[in-house]
GROMACS .gro file of C-alpha atoms in nm:
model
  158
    1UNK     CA    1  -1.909  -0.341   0.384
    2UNK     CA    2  -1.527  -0.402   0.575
    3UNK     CA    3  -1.588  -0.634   0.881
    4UNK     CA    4  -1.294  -0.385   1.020
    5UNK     CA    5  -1.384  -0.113   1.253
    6UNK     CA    6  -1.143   0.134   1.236
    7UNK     CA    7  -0.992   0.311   1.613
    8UNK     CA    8  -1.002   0.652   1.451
    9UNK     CA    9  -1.272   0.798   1.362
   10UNK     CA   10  -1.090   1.055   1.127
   11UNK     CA   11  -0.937   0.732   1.003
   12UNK     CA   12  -0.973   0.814   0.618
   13UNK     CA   13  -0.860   1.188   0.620
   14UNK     CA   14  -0.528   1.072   0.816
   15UNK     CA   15  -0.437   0.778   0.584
   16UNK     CA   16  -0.482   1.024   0.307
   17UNK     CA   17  -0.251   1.257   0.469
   18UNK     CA   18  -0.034   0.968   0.531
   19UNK     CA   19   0.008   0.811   0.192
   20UNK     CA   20   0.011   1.202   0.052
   21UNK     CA   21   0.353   1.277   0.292
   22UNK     CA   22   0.525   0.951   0.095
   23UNK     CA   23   0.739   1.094  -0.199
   24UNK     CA   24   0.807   0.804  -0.290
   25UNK     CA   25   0.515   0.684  -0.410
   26UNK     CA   26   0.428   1.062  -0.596
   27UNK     CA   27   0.747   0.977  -0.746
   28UNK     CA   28   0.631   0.632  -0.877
   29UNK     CA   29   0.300   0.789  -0.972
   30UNK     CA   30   0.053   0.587  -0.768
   31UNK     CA   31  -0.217   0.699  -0.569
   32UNK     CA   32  -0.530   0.601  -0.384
   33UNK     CA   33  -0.820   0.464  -0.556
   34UNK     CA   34  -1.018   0.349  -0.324
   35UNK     CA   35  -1.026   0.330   0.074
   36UNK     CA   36  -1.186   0.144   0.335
   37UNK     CA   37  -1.154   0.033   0.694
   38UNK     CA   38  -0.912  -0.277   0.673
   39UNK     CA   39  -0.901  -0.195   0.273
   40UNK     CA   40  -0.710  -0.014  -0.001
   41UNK     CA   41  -0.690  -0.006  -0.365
   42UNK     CA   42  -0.413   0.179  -0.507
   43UNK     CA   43  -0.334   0.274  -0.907
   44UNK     CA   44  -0.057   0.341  -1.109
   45UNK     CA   45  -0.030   0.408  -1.489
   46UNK     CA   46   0.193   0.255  -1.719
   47UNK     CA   47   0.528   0.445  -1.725
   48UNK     CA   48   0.837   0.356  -1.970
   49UNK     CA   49   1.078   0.508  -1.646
   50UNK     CA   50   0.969   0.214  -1.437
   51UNK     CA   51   1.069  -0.081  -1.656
   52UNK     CA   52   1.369  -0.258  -1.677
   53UNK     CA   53   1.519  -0.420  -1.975
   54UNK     CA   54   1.237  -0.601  -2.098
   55UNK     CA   55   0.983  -0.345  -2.094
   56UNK     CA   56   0.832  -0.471  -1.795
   57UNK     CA   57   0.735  -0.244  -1.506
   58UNK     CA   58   1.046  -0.322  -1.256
   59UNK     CA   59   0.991  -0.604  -0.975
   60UNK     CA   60   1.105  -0.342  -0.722
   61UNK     CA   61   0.806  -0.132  -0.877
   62UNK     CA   62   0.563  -0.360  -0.795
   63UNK     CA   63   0.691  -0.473  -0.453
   64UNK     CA   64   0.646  -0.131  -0.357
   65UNK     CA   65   0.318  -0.040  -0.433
   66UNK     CA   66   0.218  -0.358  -0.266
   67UNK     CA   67   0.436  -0.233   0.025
   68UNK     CA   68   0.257   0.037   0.044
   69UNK     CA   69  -0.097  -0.086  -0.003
   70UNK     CA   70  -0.053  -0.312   0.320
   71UNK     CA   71   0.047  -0.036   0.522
   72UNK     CA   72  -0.257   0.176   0.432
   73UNK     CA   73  -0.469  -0.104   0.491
   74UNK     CA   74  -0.338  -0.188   0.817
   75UNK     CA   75  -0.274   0.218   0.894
   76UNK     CA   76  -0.639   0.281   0.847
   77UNK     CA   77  -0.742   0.050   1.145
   78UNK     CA   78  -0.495   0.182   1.427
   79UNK     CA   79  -0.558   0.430   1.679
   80UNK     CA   80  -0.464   0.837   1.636
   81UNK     CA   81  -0.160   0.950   1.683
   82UNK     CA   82  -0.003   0.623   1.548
   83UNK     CA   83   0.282   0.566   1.275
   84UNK     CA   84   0.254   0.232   1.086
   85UNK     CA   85   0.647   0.067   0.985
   86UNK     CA   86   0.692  -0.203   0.733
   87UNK     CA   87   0.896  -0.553   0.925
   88UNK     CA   88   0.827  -0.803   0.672
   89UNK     CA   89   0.691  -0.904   0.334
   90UNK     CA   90   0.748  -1.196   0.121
   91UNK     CA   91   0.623  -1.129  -0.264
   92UNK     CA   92   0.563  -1.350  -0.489
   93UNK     CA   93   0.620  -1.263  -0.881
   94UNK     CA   94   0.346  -1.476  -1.101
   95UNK     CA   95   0.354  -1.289  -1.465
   96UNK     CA   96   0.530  -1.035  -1.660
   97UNK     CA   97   0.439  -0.685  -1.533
   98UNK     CA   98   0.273  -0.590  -1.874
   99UNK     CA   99  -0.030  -0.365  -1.924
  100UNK     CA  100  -0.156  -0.023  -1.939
  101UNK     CA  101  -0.224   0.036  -1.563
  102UNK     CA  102  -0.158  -0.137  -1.265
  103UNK     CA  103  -0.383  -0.193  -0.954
  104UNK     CA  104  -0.254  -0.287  -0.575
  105UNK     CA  105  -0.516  -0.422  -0.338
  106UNK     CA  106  -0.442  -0.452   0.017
  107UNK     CA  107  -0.659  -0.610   0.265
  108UNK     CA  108  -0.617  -0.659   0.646
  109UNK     CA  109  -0.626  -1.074   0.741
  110UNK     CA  110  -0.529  -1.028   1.084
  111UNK     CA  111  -0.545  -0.669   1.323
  112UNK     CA  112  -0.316  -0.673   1.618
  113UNK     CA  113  -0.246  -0.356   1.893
  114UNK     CA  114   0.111  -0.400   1.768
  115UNK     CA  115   0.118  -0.567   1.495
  116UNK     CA  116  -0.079  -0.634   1.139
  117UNK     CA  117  -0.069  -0.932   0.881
  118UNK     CA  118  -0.204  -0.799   0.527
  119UNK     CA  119  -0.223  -0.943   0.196
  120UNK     CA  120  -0.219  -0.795  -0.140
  121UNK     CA  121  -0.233  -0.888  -0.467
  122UNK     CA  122  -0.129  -0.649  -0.760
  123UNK     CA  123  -0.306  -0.640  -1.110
  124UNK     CA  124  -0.194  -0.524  -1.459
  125UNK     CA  125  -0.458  -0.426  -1.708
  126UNK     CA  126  -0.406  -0.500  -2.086
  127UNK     CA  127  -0.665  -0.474  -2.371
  128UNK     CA  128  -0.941  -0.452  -2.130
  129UNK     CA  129  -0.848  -0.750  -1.941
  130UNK     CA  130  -0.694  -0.760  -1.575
  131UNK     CA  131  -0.426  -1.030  -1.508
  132UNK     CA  132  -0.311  -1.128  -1.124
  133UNK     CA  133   0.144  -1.017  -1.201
  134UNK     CA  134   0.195  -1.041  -0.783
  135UNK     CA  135   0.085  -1.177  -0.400
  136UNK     CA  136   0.239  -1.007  -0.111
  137UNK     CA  137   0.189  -1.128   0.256
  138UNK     CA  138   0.286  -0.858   0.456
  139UNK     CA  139   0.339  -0.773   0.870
  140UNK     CA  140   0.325  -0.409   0.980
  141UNK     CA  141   0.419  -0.254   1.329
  142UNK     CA  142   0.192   0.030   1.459
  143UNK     CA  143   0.409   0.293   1.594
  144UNK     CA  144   0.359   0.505   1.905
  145UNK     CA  145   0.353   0.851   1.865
  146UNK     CA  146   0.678   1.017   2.003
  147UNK     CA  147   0.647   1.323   2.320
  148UNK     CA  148   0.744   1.627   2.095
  149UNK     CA  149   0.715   1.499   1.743
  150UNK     CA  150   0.608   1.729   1.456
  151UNK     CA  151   0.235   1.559   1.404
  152UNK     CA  152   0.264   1.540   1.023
  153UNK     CA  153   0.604   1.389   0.987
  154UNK     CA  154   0.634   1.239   1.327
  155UNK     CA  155   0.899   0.984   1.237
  156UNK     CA  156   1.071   1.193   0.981
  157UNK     CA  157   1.429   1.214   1.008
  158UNK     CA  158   1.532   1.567   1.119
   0.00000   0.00000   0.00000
């Protein structure tokens, strides 16, 4: 059970939405595999397009879905009608990014009305074994919800 309580009650069909309206990770082929308040597991399969020239899935790979863990986490536990934005991470790289899948696990340390510190930790998977590859300590800025914005890409550019 989370020790979070999340502001919105809908809280898990809008961070869904959320992490759904981010090509970016569609494009890297991750997606959610598990969710709770202050909490989020994310998943990506091995993919020969996201190495670089050792075969490794690509640092910037990595740092991303760890990116993008935090901000779930931290999205999940701020009121409706906010936007969550990214200010600062620090990773750190501790093994080769070698294995079959990959697994990004974001958890809430510290909630804040404007700000949120989260740490993840990303996993690669090889011959049934799961071996810690990164650490991310990550702040995130909840975002107020702008008179007039479209409410599913609110801080789209137009």
């Amino acid at each position: 059970m989370s020790r979070f309580q999340p502001k919105n009650p809908d809280y898990r069909a809008v961070a869904i939405h959320t992490f759904e309206q981010q090509r970016a990770m569609k494009t890297l082929g991750i997606s959610i595999a598990r969710l709770e308040p202050g909490e989020v597991d994310l998943a990506m399969d091995y993919s020969l397009d996201l190495t670089q020239q050792h075969g490794f899935i690509h640092a910037g790979i990595i740092t991303a879905g760890l990116d993008s863990a935090c901000g779930i986490a931290a999205f999940i536990l701020m009121p409706a009608a906010t936007g969550i934005l990214t200010v600062e991470f620090k990773t750190n790289l501790l093994a080769p990014a070698r294995g079959e899948r990959f697994a990004f696990r974001a958890t809430v340390v510290k909630p804040g009305r404007t700000l949120t510190v989260c740490e993840a930790r990303a996993y690669a998977t090889h011959d049934g074994g799961e071996t810690l590859i990164a650490t991310m300590s990550g702040t995130l800025m909840a975002l107020a919800a702008r008179e007039g914005a479209a409410k599913d890409r609110a801080y789209a550019p137009a």
